[in-house]
PDB file of C-alpha atoms and ligand atoms in Angstrom:
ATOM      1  CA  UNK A  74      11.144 -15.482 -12.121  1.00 63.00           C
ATOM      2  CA  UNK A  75      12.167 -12.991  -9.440  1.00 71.00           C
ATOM      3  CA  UNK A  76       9.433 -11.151  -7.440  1.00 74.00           C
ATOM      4  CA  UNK A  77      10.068  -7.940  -9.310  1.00 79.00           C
ATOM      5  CA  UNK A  78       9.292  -9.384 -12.772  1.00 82.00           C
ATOM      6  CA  UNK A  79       6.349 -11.029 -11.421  1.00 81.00           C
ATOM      7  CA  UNK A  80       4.875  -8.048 -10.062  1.00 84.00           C
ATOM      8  CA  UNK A  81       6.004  -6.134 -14.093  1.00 84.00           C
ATOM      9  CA  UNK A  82       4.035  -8.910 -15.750  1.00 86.00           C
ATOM     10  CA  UNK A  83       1.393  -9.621 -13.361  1.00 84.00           C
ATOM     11  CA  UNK A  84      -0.045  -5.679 -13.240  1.00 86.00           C
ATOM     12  CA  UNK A  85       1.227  -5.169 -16.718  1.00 88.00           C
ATOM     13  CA  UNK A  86      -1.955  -7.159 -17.783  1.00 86.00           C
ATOM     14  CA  UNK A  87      -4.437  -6.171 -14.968  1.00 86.00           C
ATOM     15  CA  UNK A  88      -3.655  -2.647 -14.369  1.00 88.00           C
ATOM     16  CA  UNK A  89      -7.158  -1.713 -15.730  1.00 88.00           C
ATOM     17  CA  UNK A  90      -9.325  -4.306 -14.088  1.00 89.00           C
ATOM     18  CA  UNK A  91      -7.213  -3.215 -10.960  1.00 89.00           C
ATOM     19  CA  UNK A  92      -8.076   0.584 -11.113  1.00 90.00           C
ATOM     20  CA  UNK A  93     -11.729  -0.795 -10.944  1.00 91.00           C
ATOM     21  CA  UNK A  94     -11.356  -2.955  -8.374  1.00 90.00           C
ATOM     22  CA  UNK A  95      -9.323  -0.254  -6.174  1.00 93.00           C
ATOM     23  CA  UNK A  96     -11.815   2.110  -6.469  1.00 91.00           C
ATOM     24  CA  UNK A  97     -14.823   0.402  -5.104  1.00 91.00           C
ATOM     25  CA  UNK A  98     -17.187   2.172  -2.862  1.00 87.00           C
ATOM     26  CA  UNK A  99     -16.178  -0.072   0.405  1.00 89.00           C
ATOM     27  CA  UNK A 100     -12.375  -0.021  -0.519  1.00 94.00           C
ATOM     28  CA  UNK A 101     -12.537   3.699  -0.894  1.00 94.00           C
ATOM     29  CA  UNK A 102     -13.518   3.950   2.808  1.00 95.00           C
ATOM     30  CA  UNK A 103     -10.705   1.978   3.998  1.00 96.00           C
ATOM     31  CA  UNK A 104      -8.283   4.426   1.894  1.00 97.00           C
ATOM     32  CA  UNK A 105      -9.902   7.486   3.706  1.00 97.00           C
ATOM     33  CA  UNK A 106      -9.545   6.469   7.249  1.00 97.00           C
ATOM     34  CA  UNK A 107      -5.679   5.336   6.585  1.00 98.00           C
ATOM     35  CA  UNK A 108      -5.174   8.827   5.529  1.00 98.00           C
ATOM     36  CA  UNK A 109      -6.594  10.273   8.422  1.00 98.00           C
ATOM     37  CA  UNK A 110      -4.497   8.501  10.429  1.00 97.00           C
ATOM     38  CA  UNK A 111      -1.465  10.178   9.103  1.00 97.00           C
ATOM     39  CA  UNK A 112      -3.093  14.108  10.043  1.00 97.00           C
ATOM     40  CA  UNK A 113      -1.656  15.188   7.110  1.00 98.00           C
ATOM     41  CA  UNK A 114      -1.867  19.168   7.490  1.00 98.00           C
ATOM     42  CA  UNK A 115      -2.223  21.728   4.341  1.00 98.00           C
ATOM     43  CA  UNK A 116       1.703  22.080   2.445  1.00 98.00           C
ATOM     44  CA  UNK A 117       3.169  18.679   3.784  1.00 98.00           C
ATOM     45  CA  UNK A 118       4.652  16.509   1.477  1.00 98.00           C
ATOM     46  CA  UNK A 119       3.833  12.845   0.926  1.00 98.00           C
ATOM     47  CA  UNK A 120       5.209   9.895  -0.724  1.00 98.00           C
ATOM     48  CA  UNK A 121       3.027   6.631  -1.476  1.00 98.00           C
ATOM     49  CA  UNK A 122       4.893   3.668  -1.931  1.00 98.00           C
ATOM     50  CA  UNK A 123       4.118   1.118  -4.770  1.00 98.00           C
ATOM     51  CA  UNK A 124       1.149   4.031  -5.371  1.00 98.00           C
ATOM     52  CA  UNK A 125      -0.385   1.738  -8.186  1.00 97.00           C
ATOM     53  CA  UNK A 126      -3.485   3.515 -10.354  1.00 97.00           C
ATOM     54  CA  UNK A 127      -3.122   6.399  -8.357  1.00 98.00           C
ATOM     55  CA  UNK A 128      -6.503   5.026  -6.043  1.00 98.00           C
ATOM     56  CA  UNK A 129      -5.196   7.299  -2.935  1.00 98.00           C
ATOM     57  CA  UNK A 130      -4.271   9.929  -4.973  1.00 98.00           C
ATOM     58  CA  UNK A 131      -7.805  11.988  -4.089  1.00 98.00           C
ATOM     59  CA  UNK A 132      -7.251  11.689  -0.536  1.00 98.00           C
ATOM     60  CA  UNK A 133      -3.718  12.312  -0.421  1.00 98.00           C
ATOM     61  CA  UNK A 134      -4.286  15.896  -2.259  1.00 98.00           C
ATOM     62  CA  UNK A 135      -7.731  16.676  -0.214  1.00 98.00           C
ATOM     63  CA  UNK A 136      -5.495  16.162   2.921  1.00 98.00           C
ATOM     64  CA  UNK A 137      -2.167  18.672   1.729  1.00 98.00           C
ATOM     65  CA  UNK A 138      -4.207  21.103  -0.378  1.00 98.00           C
ATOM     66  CA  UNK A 139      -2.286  22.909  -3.481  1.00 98.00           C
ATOM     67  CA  UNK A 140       0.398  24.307  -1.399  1.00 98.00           C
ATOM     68  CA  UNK A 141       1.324  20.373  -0.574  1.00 98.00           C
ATOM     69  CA  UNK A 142       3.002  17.630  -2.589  1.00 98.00           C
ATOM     70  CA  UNK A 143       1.914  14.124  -3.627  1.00 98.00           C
ATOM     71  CA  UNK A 144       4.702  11.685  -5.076  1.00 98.00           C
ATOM     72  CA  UNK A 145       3.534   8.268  -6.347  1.00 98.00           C
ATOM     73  CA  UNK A 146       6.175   5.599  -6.615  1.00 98.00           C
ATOM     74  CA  UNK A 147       5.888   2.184  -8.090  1.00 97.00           C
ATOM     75  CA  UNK A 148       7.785   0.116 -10.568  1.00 95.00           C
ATOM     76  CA  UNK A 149       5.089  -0.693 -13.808  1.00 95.00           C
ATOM     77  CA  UNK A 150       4.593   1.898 -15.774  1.00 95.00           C
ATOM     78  CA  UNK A 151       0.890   0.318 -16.843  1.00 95.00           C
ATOM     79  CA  UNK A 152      -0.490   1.213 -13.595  1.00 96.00           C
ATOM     80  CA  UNK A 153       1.893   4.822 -13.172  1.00 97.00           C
ATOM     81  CA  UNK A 154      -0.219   5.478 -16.498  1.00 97.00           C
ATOM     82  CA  UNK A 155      -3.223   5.353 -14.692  1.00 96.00           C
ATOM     83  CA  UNK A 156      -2.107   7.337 -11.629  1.00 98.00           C
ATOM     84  CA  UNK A 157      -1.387   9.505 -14.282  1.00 98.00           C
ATOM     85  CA  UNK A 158      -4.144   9.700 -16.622  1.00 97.00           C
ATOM     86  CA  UNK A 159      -6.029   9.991 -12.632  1.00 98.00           C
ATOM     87  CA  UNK A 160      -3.378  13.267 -12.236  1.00 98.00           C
ATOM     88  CA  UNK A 161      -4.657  15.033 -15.690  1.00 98.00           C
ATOM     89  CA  UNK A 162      -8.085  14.036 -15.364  1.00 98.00           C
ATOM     90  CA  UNK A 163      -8.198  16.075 -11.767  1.00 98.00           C
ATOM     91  CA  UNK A 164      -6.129  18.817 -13.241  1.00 98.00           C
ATOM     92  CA  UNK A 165      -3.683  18.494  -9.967  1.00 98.00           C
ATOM     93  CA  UNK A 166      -0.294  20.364 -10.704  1.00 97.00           C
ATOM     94  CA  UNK A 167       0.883  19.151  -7.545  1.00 98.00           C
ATOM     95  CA  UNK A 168       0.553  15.071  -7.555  1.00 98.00           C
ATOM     96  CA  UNK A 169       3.280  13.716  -9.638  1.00 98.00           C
ATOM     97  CA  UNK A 170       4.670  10.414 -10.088  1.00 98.00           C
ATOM     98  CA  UNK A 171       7.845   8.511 -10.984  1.00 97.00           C
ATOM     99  CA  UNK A 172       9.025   4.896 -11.974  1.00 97.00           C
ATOM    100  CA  UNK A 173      11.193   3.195  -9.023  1.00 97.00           C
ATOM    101  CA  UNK A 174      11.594   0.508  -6.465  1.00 97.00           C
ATOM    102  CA  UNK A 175      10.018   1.473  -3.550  1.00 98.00           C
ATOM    103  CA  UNK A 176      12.344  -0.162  -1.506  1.00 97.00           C
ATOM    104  CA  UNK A 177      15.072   2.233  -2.992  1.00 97.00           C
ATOM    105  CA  UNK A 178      13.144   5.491  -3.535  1.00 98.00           C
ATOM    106  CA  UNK A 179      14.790   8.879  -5.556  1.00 97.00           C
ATOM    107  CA  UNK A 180      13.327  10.570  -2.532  1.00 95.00           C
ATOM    108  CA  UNK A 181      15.044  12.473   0.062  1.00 94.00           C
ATOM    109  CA  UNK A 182      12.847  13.520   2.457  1.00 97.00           C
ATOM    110  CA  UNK A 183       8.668  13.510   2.995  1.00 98.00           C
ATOM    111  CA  UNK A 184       6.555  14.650   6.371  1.00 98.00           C
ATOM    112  CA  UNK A 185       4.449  11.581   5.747  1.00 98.00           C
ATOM    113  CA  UNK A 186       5.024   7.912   3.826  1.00 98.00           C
ATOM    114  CA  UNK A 187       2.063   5.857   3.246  1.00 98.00           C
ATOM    115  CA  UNK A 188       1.789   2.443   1.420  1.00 98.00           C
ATOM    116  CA  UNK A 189      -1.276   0.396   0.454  1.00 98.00           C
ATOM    117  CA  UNK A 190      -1.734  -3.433  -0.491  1.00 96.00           C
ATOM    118  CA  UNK A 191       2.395  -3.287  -1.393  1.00 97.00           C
ATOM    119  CA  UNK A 192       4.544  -4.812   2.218  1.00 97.00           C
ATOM    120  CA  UNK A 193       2.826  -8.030   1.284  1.00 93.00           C
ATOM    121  CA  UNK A 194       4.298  -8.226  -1.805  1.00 91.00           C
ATOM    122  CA  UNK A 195       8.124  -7.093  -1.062  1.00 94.00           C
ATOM    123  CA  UNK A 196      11.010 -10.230  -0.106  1.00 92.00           C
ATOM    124  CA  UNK A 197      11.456  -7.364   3.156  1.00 96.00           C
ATOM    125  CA  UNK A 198       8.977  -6.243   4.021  1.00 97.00           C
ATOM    126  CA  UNK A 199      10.830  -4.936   7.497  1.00 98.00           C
ATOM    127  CA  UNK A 200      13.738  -3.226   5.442  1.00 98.00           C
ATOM    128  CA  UNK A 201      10.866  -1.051   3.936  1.00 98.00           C
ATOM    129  CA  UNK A 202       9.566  -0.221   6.640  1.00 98.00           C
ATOM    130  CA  UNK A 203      12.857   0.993   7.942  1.00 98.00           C
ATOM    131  CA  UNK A 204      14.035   2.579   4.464  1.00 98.00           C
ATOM    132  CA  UNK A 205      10.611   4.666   4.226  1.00 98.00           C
ATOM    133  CA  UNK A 206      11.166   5.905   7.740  1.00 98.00           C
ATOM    134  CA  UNK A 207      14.523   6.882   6.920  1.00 98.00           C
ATOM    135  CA  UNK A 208      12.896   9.908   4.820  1.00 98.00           C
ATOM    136  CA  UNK A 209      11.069  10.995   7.733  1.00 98.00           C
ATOM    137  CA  UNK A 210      11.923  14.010  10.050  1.00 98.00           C
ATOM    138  CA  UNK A 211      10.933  13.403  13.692  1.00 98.00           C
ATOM    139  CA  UNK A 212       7.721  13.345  14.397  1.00 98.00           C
ATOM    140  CA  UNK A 213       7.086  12.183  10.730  1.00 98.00           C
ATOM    141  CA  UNK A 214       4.635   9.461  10.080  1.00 98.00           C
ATOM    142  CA  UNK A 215       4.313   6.213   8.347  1.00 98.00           C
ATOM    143  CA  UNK A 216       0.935   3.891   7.319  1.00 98.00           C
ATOM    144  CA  UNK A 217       0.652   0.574   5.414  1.00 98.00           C
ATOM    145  CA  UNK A 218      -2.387  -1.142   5.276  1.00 98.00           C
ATOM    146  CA  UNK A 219      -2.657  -4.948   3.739  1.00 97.00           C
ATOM    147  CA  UNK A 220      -5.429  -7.574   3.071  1.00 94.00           C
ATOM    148  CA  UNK A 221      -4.897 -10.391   5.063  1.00 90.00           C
ATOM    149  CA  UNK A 222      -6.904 -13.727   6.205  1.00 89.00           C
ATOM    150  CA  UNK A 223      -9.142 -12.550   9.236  1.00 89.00           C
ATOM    151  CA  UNK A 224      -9.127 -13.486  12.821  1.00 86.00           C
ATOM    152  CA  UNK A 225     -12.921 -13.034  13.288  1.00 85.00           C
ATOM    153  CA  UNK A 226     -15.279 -16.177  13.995  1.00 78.00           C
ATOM    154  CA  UNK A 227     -17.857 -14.920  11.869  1.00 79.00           C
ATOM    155  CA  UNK A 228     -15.835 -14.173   9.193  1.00 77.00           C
ATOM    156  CA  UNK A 229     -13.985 -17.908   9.287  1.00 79.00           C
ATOM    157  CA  UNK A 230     -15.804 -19.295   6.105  1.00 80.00           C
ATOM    158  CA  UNK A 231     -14.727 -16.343   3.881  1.00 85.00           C
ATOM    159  CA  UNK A 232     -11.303 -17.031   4.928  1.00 83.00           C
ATOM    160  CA  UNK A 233     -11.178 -19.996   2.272  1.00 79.00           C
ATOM    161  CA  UNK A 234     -12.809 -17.790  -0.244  1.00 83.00           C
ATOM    162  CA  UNK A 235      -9.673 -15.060   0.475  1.00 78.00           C
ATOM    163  CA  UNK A 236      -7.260 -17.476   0.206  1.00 81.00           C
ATOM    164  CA  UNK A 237      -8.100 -18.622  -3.493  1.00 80.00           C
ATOM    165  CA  UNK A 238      -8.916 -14.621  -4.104  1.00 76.00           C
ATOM    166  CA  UNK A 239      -5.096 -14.199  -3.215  1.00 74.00           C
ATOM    167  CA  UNK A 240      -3.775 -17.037  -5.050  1.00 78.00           C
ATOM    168  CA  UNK A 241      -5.606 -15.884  -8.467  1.00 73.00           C
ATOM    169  CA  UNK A 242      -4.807 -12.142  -7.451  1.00 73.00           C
ATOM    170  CA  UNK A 243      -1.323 -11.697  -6.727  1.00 71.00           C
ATOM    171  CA  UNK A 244       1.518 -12.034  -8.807  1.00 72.00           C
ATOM    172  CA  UNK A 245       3.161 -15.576  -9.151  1.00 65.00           C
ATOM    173  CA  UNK A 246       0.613 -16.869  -6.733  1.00 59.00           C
ATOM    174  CA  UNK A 247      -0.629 -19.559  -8.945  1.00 57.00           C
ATOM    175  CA  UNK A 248       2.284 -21.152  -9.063  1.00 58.00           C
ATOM    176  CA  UNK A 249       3.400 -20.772  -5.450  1.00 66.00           C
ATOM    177  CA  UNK A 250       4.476 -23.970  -3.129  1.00 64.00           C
ATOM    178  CA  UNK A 251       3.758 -21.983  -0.293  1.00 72.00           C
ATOM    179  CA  UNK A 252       0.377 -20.687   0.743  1.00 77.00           C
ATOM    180  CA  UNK A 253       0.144 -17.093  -0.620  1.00 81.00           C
ATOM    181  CA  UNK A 254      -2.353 -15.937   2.233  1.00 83.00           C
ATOM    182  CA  UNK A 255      -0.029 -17.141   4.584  1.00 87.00           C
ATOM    183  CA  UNK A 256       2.554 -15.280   3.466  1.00 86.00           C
ATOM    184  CA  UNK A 257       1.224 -12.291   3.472  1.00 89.00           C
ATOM    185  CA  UNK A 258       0.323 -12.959   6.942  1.00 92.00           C
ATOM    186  CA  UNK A 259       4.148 -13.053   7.814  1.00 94.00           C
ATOM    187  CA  UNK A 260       4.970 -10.142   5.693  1.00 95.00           C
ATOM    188  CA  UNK A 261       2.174  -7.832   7.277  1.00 97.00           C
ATOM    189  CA  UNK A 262       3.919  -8.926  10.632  1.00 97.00           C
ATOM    190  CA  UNK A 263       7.211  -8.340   9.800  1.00 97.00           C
ATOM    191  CA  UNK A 264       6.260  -4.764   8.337  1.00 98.00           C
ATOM    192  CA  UNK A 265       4.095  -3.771  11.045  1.00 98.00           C
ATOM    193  CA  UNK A 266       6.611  -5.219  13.875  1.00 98.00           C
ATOM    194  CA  UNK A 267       9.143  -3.232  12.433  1.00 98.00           C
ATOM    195  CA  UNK A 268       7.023  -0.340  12.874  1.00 98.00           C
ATOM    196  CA  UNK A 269       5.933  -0.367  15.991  1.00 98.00           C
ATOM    197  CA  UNK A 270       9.018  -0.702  17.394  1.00 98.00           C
ATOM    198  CA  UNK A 271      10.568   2.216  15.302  1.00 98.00           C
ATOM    199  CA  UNK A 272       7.861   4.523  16.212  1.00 98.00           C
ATOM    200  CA  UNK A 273       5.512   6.381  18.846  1.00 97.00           C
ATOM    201  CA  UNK A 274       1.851   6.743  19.015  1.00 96.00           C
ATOM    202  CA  UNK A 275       1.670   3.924  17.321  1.00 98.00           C
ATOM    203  CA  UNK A 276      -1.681   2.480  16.201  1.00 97.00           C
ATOM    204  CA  UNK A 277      -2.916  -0.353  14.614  1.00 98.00           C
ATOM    205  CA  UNK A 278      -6.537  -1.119  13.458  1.00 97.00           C
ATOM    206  CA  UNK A 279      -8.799  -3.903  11.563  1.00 95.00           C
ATOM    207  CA  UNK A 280     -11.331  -3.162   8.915  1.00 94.00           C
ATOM    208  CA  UNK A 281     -13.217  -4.736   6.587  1.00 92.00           C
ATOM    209  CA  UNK A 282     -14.577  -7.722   8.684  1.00 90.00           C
ATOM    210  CA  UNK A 283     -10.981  -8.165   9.468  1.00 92.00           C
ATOM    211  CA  UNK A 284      -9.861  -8.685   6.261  1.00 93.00           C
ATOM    212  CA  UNK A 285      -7.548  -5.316   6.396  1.00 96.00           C
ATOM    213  CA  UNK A 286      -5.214  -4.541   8.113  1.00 97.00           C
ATOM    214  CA  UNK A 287      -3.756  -0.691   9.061  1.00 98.00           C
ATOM    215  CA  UNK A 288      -0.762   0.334  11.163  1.00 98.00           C
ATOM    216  CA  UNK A 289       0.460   3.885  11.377  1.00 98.00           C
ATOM    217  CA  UNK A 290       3.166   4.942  13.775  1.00 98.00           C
ATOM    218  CA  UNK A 291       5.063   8.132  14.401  1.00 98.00           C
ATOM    219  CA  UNK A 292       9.173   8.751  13.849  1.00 98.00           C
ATOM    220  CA  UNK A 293      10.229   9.537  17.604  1.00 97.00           C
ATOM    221  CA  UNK A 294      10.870  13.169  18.324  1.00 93.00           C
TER     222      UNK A 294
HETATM  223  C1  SAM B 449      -1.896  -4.241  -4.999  1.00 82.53           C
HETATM  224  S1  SAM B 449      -1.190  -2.902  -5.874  1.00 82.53           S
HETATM  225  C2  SAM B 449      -1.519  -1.536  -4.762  1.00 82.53           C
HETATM  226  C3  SAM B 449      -1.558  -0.229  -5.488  1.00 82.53           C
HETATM  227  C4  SAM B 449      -1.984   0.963  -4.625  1.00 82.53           C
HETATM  228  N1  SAM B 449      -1.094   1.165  -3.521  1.00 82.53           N
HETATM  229  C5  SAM B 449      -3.389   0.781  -4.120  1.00 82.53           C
HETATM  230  O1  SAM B 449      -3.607   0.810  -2.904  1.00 82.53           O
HETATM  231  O2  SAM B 449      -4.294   0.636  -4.941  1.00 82.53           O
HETATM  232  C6  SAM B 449       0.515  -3.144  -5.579  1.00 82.53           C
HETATM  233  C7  SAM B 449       1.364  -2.116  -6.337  1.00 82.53           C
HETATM  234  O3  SAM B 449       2.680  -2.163  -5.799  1.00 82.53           O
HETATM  235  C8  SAM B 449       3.594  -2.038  -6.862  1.00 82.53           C
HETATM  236  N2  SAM B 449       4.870  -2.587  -6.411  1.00 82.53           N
HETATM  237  C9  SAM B 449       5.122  -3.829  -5.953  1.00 82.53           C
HETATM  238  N3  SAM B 449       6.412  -3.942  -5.594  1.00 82.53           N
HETATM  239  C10 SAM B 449       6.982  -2.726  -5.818  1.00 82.53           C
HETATM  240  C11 SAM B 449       8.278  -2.193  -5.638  1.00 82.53           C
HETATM  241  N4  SAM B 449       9.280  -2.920  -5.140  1.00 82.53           N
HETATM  242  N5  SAM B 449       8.492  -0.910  -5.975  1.00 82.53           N
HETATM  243  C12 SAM B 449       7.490  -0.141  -6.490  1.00 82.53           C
HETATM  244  N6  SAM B 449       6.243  -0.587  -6.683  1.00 82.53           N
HETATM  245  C13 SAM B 449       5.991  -1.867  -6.340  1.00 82.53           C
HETATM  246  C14 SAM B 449       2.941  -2.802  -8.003  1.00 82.53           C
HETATM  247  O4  SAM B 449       3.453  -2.416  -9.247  1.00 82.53           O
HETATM  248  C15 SAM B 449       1.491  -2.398  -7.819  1.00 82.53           C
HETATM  249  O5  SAM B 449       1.185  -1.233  -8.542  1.00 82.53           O
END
């Protein structure tokens, strides 16, 4: 089965369970300081990348204000029905989404790109990257943030707990020869490599007991 159909079936069944999941107090925190990062200003236009249940959506549209655009991307349309149901709920004329591979977005051009919990899940993670700056203007900017096993002593014990949460929680891990934790290790380094050497003022951070990782950088003037 090829990583795309994976990802259909897997979040075909546990879009719901994920909106709850993605939603959570602590998570929600981690969501809010990623956007910051990008200093969104009132009227830009942003583009989330395999946007999921919508879960940034509120930040997103706090940070651009009505005159600014929000435009989810992902490729199951169980979870865009949640960003969407999210979208009507709010009442936001402005957020909208659409049903594509992020790695080949309908999109043009953006002020800002941001991605969540998705580089550790694509066969190129680096070619993203690249693509999604591609839509950026100079001085445009770019975050991903991924879970990945943490580098902190105190937090070694819950490393074996993450890997068996990541084996059971991403799609086509159960099955996998190779160690999913590890490789979203390599994919979060690929990604964020490729960032920081395609941008400026870039800036990378831990949260989460070092279970999460952020990286924002900035298209060079
Ligand atoms: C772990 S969820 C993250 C959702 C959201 N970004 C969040 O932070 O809650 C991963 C999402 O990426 C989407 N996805 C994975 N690969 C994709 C691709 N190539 N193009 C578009 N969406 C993709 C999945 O459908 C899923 O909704």
């Amino acid at each position: 089965m090829s990583d795309i159909d994976a990802t259909q079936q897997f979040y075909t069944r546990w879009a719901k369970a994920y909106d709850r999941l993605a939603t959570a107090p602590g998570i929600r925190s981690w969501r809010e300081r990623l956007v910051e990062t990008l200093s969104l200003s009132p009227g830009d236009t942003v583009v989330e990348m395999g946007c999921g249940t919508g879960a940034n959506f509120p930040h997103l549209r706090r940070a651009v204000g009505p005159a600014g655009e929000v435009v989810g991307i992902d490729l199951v349309p169980a979870m865009l029905g949640g960003a969407q149901q999210r979208v009507a709920q709010a009442g936001w004329e402005n957020v909208h989404v659409c049903r594509a591979d992020a790695t080949q977005p309908p999109i043009e051009e953006a002020d800002a790109v941001i991605s969540t919990f998705v580089v550790g899940m694509l066969q190129n993670p680096s070619a993203a990257v690249e693509t999604w700056l591609d839509l950026l203007p100079p001085g445009g900017r770019l975050a991903i943030m991924m879970a990945g096993r943490s580098d902190r002593a105190l937090a070694a014990p819950m490393n074996a707990l993450f890997r068996l949460f990541v084996r059971f929680s991403s799609p086509g891990g159960r099955f996998s020869r190779e160690s999913p934790a590890e490789a979203l290790d390599t994919r979060w380094r690929d990604a964020r490599d490729r960032l920081a050497t395609e941008t400026t003022a870039f800036e990378q951070e831990r949260m989460g007991f070092g279970f999460i990782r952020s990286a924002c950088g900035r298209v060079p003037e």
